[in-house]
mmCIF file of C-alpha atoms in Angstrom:
data_model
loop_
_atom_site.group_PDB
_atom_site.id
_atom_site.type_symbol
_atom_site.label_atom_id
_atom_site.label_comp_id
_atom_site.label_asym_id
_atom_site.label_seq_id
_atom_site.Cartn_x
_atom_site.Cartn_y
_atom_site.Cartn_z
ATOM 1 C CA MET A 28 24.513 -0.815 -11.036
ATOM 2 C CA GLU A 29 24.665 -3.846 -8.715
ATOM 3 C CA ILE A 30 22.468 -4.116 -5.740
ATOM 4 C CA ALA A 31 22.653 -6.842 -2.709
ATOM 5 C CA THR A 32 19.413 -8.748 -1.987
ATOM 6 C CA THR A 33 18.707 -11.444 0.488
ATOM 7 C CA ARG A 34 16.188 -13.367 -1.764
ATOM 8 C CA PHE A 35 17.920 -12.980 -5.344
ATOM 9 C CA GLY A 36 21.538 -12.529 -4.235
ATOM 10 C CA ARG A 37 23.492 -9.934 -5.931
ATOM 11 C CA ILE A 38 21.733 -8.493 -9.055
ATOM 12 C CA GLU A 39 22.307 -5.929 -11.633
ATOM 13 C CA ILE A 40 19.707 -3.408 -12.326
ATOM 14 C CA LYS A 41 19.500 -0.467 -14.531
ATOM 15 C CA GLU A 42 19.364 2.678 -12.706
ATOM 16 C CA GLU A 43 16.745 4.330 -14.886
ATOM 17 C CA LYS A 44 14.415 1.313 -13.951
ATOM 18 C CA MET A 45 14.660 2.468 -10.088
ATOM 19 C CA ILE A 46 11.630 3.837 -8.696
ATOM 20 C CA ARG A 47 11.732 6.518 -6.239
ATOM 21 C CA MET A 48 9.434 6.831 -3.424
ATOM 22 C CA THR A 49 8.522 10.554 -2.781
ATOM 23 C CA GLN A 50 7.351 9.374 0.750
ATOM 24 C CA GLY A 51 8.363 6.069 2.279
ATOM 25 C CA ILE A 52 6.156 3.160 2.455
ATOM 26 C CA LEU A 53 4.333 3.637 5.690
ATOM 27 C CA GLY A 54 6.702 1.975 8.396
ATOM 28 C CA PHE A 55 9.772 2.183 6.045
ATOM 29 C CA PRO A 56 10.173 5.900 5.916
ATOM 30 C CA ASP A 57 13.747 5.561 5.109
ATOM 31 C CA GLU A 58 13.687 3.420 2.249
ATOM 32 C CA ARG A 59 13.141 5.377 -0.774
ATOM 33 C CA ARG A 60 14.552 3.343 -3.578
ATOM 34 C CA TYR A 61 13.077 0.437 -5.179
ATOM 35 C CA VAL A 62 13.243 -1.877 -8.160
ATOM 36 C CA LEU A 63 10.428 -3.880 -9.457
ATOM 37 C CA LEU A 64 11.152 -7.700 -10.463
ATOM 38 C CA PRO A 65 8.942 -10.331 -11.885
ATOM 39 C CA HIS A 66 8.336 -13.028 -9.374
ATOM 40 C CA ARG A 67 8.795 -15.653 -12.372
ATOM 41 C CA GLU A 68 8.795 -14.858 -16.076
ATOM 42 C CA GLY A 69 5.211 -14.166 -17.163
ATOM 43 C CA SER A 70 4.089 -13.958 -13.559
ATOM 44 C CA SER A 71 1.511 -11.773 -12.348
ATOM 45 C CA PHE A 72 3.465 -11.241 -9.141
ATOM 46 C CA PHE A 73 6.202 -8.861 -8.633
ATOM 47 C CA TRP A 74 8.894 -7.920 -6.142
ATOM 48 C CA LEU A 75 9.310 -4.574 -4.817
ATOM 49 C CA GLN A 76 12.917 -4.826 -3.821
ATOM 50 C CA SER A 77 14.324 -2.122 -1.706
ATOM 51 C CA VAL A 78 17.737 -0.888 -3.437
ATOM 52 C CA ASP A 79 19.454 0.082 -0.129
ATOM 53 C CA ARG A 80 17.964 -2.748 2.462
ATOM 54 C CA PRO A 81 18.601 -6.332 0.934
ATOM 55 C CA GLU A 82 16.149 -7.782 3.246
ATOM 56 C CA LEU A 83 13.343 -5.677 2.305
ATOM 57 C CA ALA A 84 10.969 -6.853 -0.398
ATOM 58 C CA PHE A 85 7.318 -6.832 -0.909
ATOM 59 C CA VAL A 86 5.093 -8.771 -2.932
ATOM 60 C CA VAL A 87 2.881 -6.796 -5.350
ATOM 61 C CA ILE A 88 0.271 -7.507 -7.794
ATOM 62 C CA SER A 89 -2.077 -5.215 -10.109
ATOM 63 C CA PRO A 90 -5.093 -4.818 -8.376
ATOM 64 C CA PHE A 91 -7.043 -4.846 -11.461
ATOM 65 C CA LEU A 92 -6.415 -8.812 -12.058
ATOM 66 C CA PHE A 93 -8.703 -9.782 -9.154
ATOM 67 C CA ALA A 94 -10.804 -6.400 -8.483
ATOM 68 C CA PRO A 95 -11.802 -5.025 -11.961
ATOM 69 C CA ASP A 96 -13.871 -2.471 -10.315
ATOM 70 C CA TYR A 97 -11.141 -1.091 -8.007
ATOM 71 C CA SER A 98 -10.828 2.682 -8.732
ATOM 72 C CA PHE A 99 -9.839 5.793 -6.445
ATOM 73 C CA ASP A 100 -9.189 9.284 -7.092
ATOM 74 C CA ILE A 101 -5.519 10.543 -6.942
ATOM 75 C CA PRO A 102 -5.465 13.767 -4.864
ATOM 76 C CA ASP A 103 -4.152 16.784 -7.019
ATOM 77 C CA ALA A 104 -1.281 17.360 -4.562
ATOM 78 C CA VAL A 105 -0.212 13.768 -5.047
ATOM 79 C CA GLU A 106 -0.072 14.023 -8.966
ATOM 80 C CA ARG A 107 1.977 17.041 -8.440
ATOM 81 C CA GLU A 108 4.360 15.235 -5.914
ATOM 82 C CA LEU A 109 4.489 12.291 -8.450
ATOM 83 C CA GLU A 110 4.609 14.869 -11.677
ATOM 84 C CA ILE A 111 1.443 12.833 -12.999
ATOM 85 C CA GLU A 112 0.440 14.434 -16.236
ATOM 86 C CA ARG A 113 -1.515 12.095 -18.017
ATOM 87 C CA ARG A 114 -3.414 9.027 -17.076
ATOM 88 C CA GLU A 115 -1.028 6.568 -19.146
ATOM 89 C CA GLN A 116 1.772 7.505 -16.868
ATOM 90 C CA VAL A 117 0.235 5.991 -13.864
ATOM 91 C CA ASP A 118 0.337 2.303 -12.641
ATOM 92 C CA VAL A 119 -1.177 0.970 -9.436
ATOM 93 C CA LEU A 120 0.197 -2.006 -7.480
ATOM 94 C CA VAL A 121 -0.893 -3.413 -4.038
ATOM 95 C CA LEU A 122 1.073 -5.136 -1.484
ATOM 96 C CA VAL A 123 0.268 -8.480 -0.834
ATOM 97 C CA THR A 124 0.482 -10.282 2.285
ATOM 98 C CA ILE A 125 1.350 -13.834 2.597
ATOM 99 C CA PRO A 126 0.846 -15.541 5.667
ATOM 100 C CA ALA A 127 3.476 -17.853 6.861
ATOM 101 C CA GLY A 128 2.628 -21.652 6.248
ATOM 102 C CA ASN A 129 -0.650 -20.604 4.354
ATOM 103 C CA PRO A 130 -0.049 -18.826 1.147
ATOM 104 C CA ARG A 131 -3.697 -19.705 0.064
ATOM 105 C CA ALA A 132 -4.749 -17.036 2.738
ATOM 106 C CA MET A 133 -2.789 -14.310 0.992
ATOM 107 C CA THR A 134 -4.477 -10.804 1.028
ATOM 108 C CA ALA A 135 -4.005 -7.961 -1.007
ATOM 109 C CA ASN A 136 -3.925 -4.196 0.731
ATOM 110 C CA LEU A 137 -6.494 -2.153 -1.291
ATOM 111 C CA LEU A 138 -6.726 0.466 1.542
ATOM 112 C CA GLY A 139 -3.078 1.607 0.645
ATOM 113 C CA PRO A 140 -2.213 1.376 -2.778
ATOM 114 C CA LEU A 141 1.174 2.234 -4.548
ATOM 115 C CA VAL A 142 0.784 4.728 -7.172
ATOM 116 C CA ILE A 143 3.592 4.883 -9.455
ATOM 117 C CA ASN A 144 4.393 7.207 -12.302
ATOM 118 C CA VAL A 145 6.260 4.795 -14.731
ATOM 119 C CA GLU A 146 7.292 7.501 -16.928
ATOM 120 C CA ARG A 147 9.202 9.588 -14.346
ATOM 121 C CA ARG A 148 9.913 6.241 -11.983
ATOM 122 C CA LEU A 149 8.160 8.380 -8.929
ATOM 123 C CA GLY A 150 5.757 6.416 -6.767
ATOM 124 C CA ARG A 151 4.063 6.613 -3.173
ATOM 125 C CA GLN A 152 1.703 4.881 -1.011
ATOM 126 C CA LEU A 153 -1.989 6.436 -0.529
ATOM 127 C CA VAL A 154 -4.182 6.249 2.119
ATOM 128 C CA LEU A 155 -7.624 5.784 1.223
ATOM 129 C CA ASP A 156 -11.167 5.783 2.857
ATOM 130 C CA PRO A 157 -11.221 2.748 5.353
ATOM 131 C CA ASN A 158 -15.195 2.717 5.073
ATOM 132 C CA ARG A 159 -14.560 2.064 1.206
ATOM 133 C CA TYR A 160 -11.384 -0.203 0.569
ATOM 134 C CA PRO A 161 -10.404 -3.363 2.562
ATOM 135 C CA LEU A 162 -6.903 -3.565 4.364
ATOM 136 C CA GLN A 163 -7.170 -7.112 3.714
ATOM 137 C CA HIS A 164 -8.701 -8.353 0.351
ATOM 138 C CA PRO A 165 -8.517 -12.143 -0.021
ATOM 139 C CA LEU A 166 -6.914 -13.087 -3.346
ATOM 140 C CA ILE A 167 -8.506 -16.462 -3.226
ATOM 141 C CA PRO A 168 -11.960 -15.899 -1.755
ATOM 142 C CA ASP A 169 -12.564 -19.117 -0.831
ATOM 143 C CA ALA A 170 -9.229 -19.667 0.881
ATOM 144 C CA ALA A 171 -8.925 -21.504 4.238
ATOM 145 C CA PRO A 172 -8.233 -19.046 6.773
ATOM 146 C CA SER A 173 -5.032 -18.886 8.389
ATOM 147 C CA PRO A 174 -4.567 -21.915 10.858
ATOM 148 C CA GLY A 175 -6.454 -21.147 14.057
ATOM 149 C CA GLU A 176 -8.890 -18.958 12.929
ATOM 150 C CA PRO A 177 -12.233 -20.547 12.674
ATOM 151 C CA ALA A 178 -13.925 -20.749 9.309
ATOM 152 C CA ALA A 179 -16.544 -17.777 8.971
ATOM 153 C CA ALA A 180 -19.918 -19.617 9.290
ATOM 154 C CA GLY A 181 -22.154 -19.828 6.283
ATOM 155 C CA GLU A 182 -19.672 -19.611 3.730
ATOM 156 C CA GLY A 183 -21.190 -21.418 0.750
ATOM 157 C CA HIS A 184 -18.066 -22.169 -1.244
ATOM 158 C CA LYS A 185 -16.777 -25.539 -1.823
ATOM 159 C CA ALA A 186 -14.124 -27.084 0.110
ATOM 160 C CA ALA A 187 -10.877 -25.962 -1.388
ATOM 161 C CA GLY A 188 -9.638 -29.252 -2.339
ATOM 162 C CA ALA A 189 -8.180 -28.252 -5.691
ATOM 163 C CA GLY A 190 -5.478 -26.214 -4.734
ATOM 164 C CA MET B 217 3.517 17.039 24.141
ATOM 165 C CA LEU B 218 2.086 20.444 24.300
ATOM 166 C CA ILE B 219 -1.532 20.329 25.758
ATOM 167 C CA LEU B 220 -4.020 23.028 25.213
ATOM 168 C CA THR B 221 -7.587 23.323 26.480
ATOM 169 C CA ARG B 222 -9.970 24.711 23.824
ATOM 170 C CA LYS B 223 -13.814 25.245 23.703
ATOM 171 C CA ALA B 224 -16.089 24.297 20.671
ATOM 172 C CA GLY B 225 -15.222 26.978 18.018
ATOM 173 C CA GLU B 226 -11.845 27.733 19.359
ATOM 174 C CA LYS B 227 -8.811 27.100 17.131
ATOM 175 C CA ILE B 228 -5.086 26.353 17.426
ATOM 176 C CA THR B 229 -2.912 27.543 14.535
ATOM 177 C CA ILE B 230 0.529 25.493 13.739
ATOM 178 C CA GLY B 231 3.271 27.361 12.015
ATOM 179 C CA ASP B 232 1.724 29.781 9.270
ATOM 180 C CA ASP B 233 -0.502 27.275 7.408
ATOM 181 C CA ILE B 234 -1.821 24.766 9.641
ATOM 182 C CA GLU B 235 -5.247 25.628 11.520
ATOM 183 C CA ILE B 236 -7.002 22.815 13.835
ATOM 184 C CA SER B 237 -10.386 23.960 14.995
ATOM 185 C CA VAL B 238 -12.797 22.278 17.473
ATOM 186 C CA VAL B 239 -15.948 22.100 15.539
ATOM 187 C CA GLU B 240 -18.055 20.597 17.889
ATOM 188 C CA ILE B 241 -18.235 18.698 20.964
ATOM 189 C CA LYS B 242 -21.013 15.999 21.862
ATOM 190 C CA GLY B 243 -20.743 13.679 24.510
ATOM 191 C CA ARG B 244 -17.632 11.703 23.928
ATOM 192 C CA GLN B 245 -16.877 12.713 20.523
ATOM 193 C CA VAL B 246 -15.237 15.704 19.035
ATOM 194 C CA ARG B 247 -15.389 16.950 15.780
ATOM 195 C CA ILE B 248 -12.063 18.414 14.166
ATOM 196 C CA GLY B 249 -11.502 20.703 11.554
ATOM 197 C CA VAL B 250 -7.993 20.508 9.948
ATOM 198 C CA LYS B 251 -7.000 23.518 7.252
ATOM 199 C CA ALA B 252 -3.457 22.617 6.185
ATOM 200 C CA PRO B 253 -1.647 22.658 2.670
ATOM 201 C CA PRO B 254 -2.690 20.089 0.264
ATOM 202 C CA GLU B 255 0.795 18.185 0.224
ATOM 203 C CA LEU B 256 0.323 17.420 3.983
ATOM 204 C CA ALA B 257 -1.422 14.087 4.543
ATOM 205 C CA VAL B 258 -3.795 14.087 7.160
ATOM 206 C CA HIS B 259 -5.224 10.865 8.415
ATOM 207 C CA ARG B 260 -7.061 9.400 11.176
ATOM 208 C CA GLU B 261 -4.109 7.876 13.377
ATOM 209 C CA GLU B 262 -5.776 4.418 13.231
ATOM 210 C CA VAL B 263 -6.059 4.107 9.792
ATOM 211 C CA PHE B 264 -2.525 5.132 8.967
ATOM 212 C CA ARG B 265 -1.436 2.595 11.965
ATOM 213 C CA ARG B 266 -3.378 -0.248 10.358
ATOM 214 C CA ILE B 267 -1.737 0.205 7.086
ATOM 215 C CA GLN B 268 1.771 0.467 8.656
ATOM 216 C CA GLU B 269 0.947 -2.595 10.373
ATOM 217 C CA GLU B 270 -0.313 -4.661 7.283
ATOM 218 C CA ASN B 271 2.906 -3.180 5.427
ATOM 219 C CA LEU B 272 5.377 -4.864 8.054
ATOM 220 C CA ARG B 273 3.347 -8.204 7.817
ATOM 221 C CA ALA B 274 3.865 -7.623 4.039
ATOM 222 C CA ALA B 275 7.510 -7.092 4.307
ATOM 223 C CA ALA B 276 7.855 -10.195 6.370
ATOM 224 C CA VAL B 277 7.135 -12.607 3.618
ATOM 225 C CA GLY B 278 9.742 -15.704 3.593
ATOM 226 C CA PRO B 279 11.625 -16.641 0.735
ATOM 227 C CA GLU B 280 9.689 -19.938 0.520
ATOM 228 C CA LEU B 281 6.757 -18.482 -1.554
ATOM 229 C CA GLY B 282 5.155 -21.672 -3.359
ATOM 230 C CA ASP B 283 3.816 -21.404 -6.230
ATOM 231 C CA LEU B 284 1.720 -17.991 -6.200
ATOM 232 C CA GLU B 285 0.622 -18.454 -9.691
ATOM 233 C CA ALA B 286 -0.856 -21.771 -9.509
ATOM 234 C CA LEU B 287 -2.740 -20.607 -6.496
ATOM 235 C CA LEU B 288 -4.360 -17.778 -8.190
ATOM 236 C CA ALA B 289 -5.019 -20.037 -11.390
ATOM 237 C CA GLY B 290 -7.058 -22.473 -9.003
ATOM 238 C CA ARG B 291 -8.561 -19.355 -7.911
ATOM 239 C CA ARG B 292 -9.922 -18.365 -11.456
ATOM 240 C CA ASN B 293 -10.694 -22.161 -12.421
ATOM 241 C CA ARG B 294 -13.394 -22.079 -9.490
ATOM 242 C CA LYS B 295 -15.071 -19.173 -10.767
#
């Protein structure tokens, strides 16, 4: 089927590639159908594009690329909801927030990961324990903070000259 | 909004399967027990709201993204 998107124009998607959210991403309760598009060929970044709302798309990435120790338990009720029977069916993605004008300060939301059953094409956002998982995990640890925010004192990293 | 007055140890039931109990009242803090079916997500409201706000920020990404890949690669090289 063909869908309209603000960023990518009209694109052709396979219906079986669509991911259905059993519960909307928080803040977007009515948008339930998405497709995953690579940012570029071979890119670690993907776009989670809404099928029904052309302007709605999230940048997502696998958390294990930058937080190899990231792990959490999926509640039984969520496993049932997503029809998860085997570990291999599960994929985890996290939403990336990219501040306008300062992409180096981009952060990943490890507190509210997306859990997807890649075989059944079912997904949802989980809410984890805020004492254990950060809402804004910097993807580039020594990135300059967003304009207007003073740099944290005592950060021992080299100046970010190479970026 | 329905407002009820309860003492420590007292409960409120919602429908057939939800039970809210006031476990303990200590100064300005109240411990609340929630018994609900597992498919119902129960969260502290502020956590729920923070994630919701972050999602809204994440969705506000402009079309001009820059070269995300190069940024990430730069990070790896400095490790």
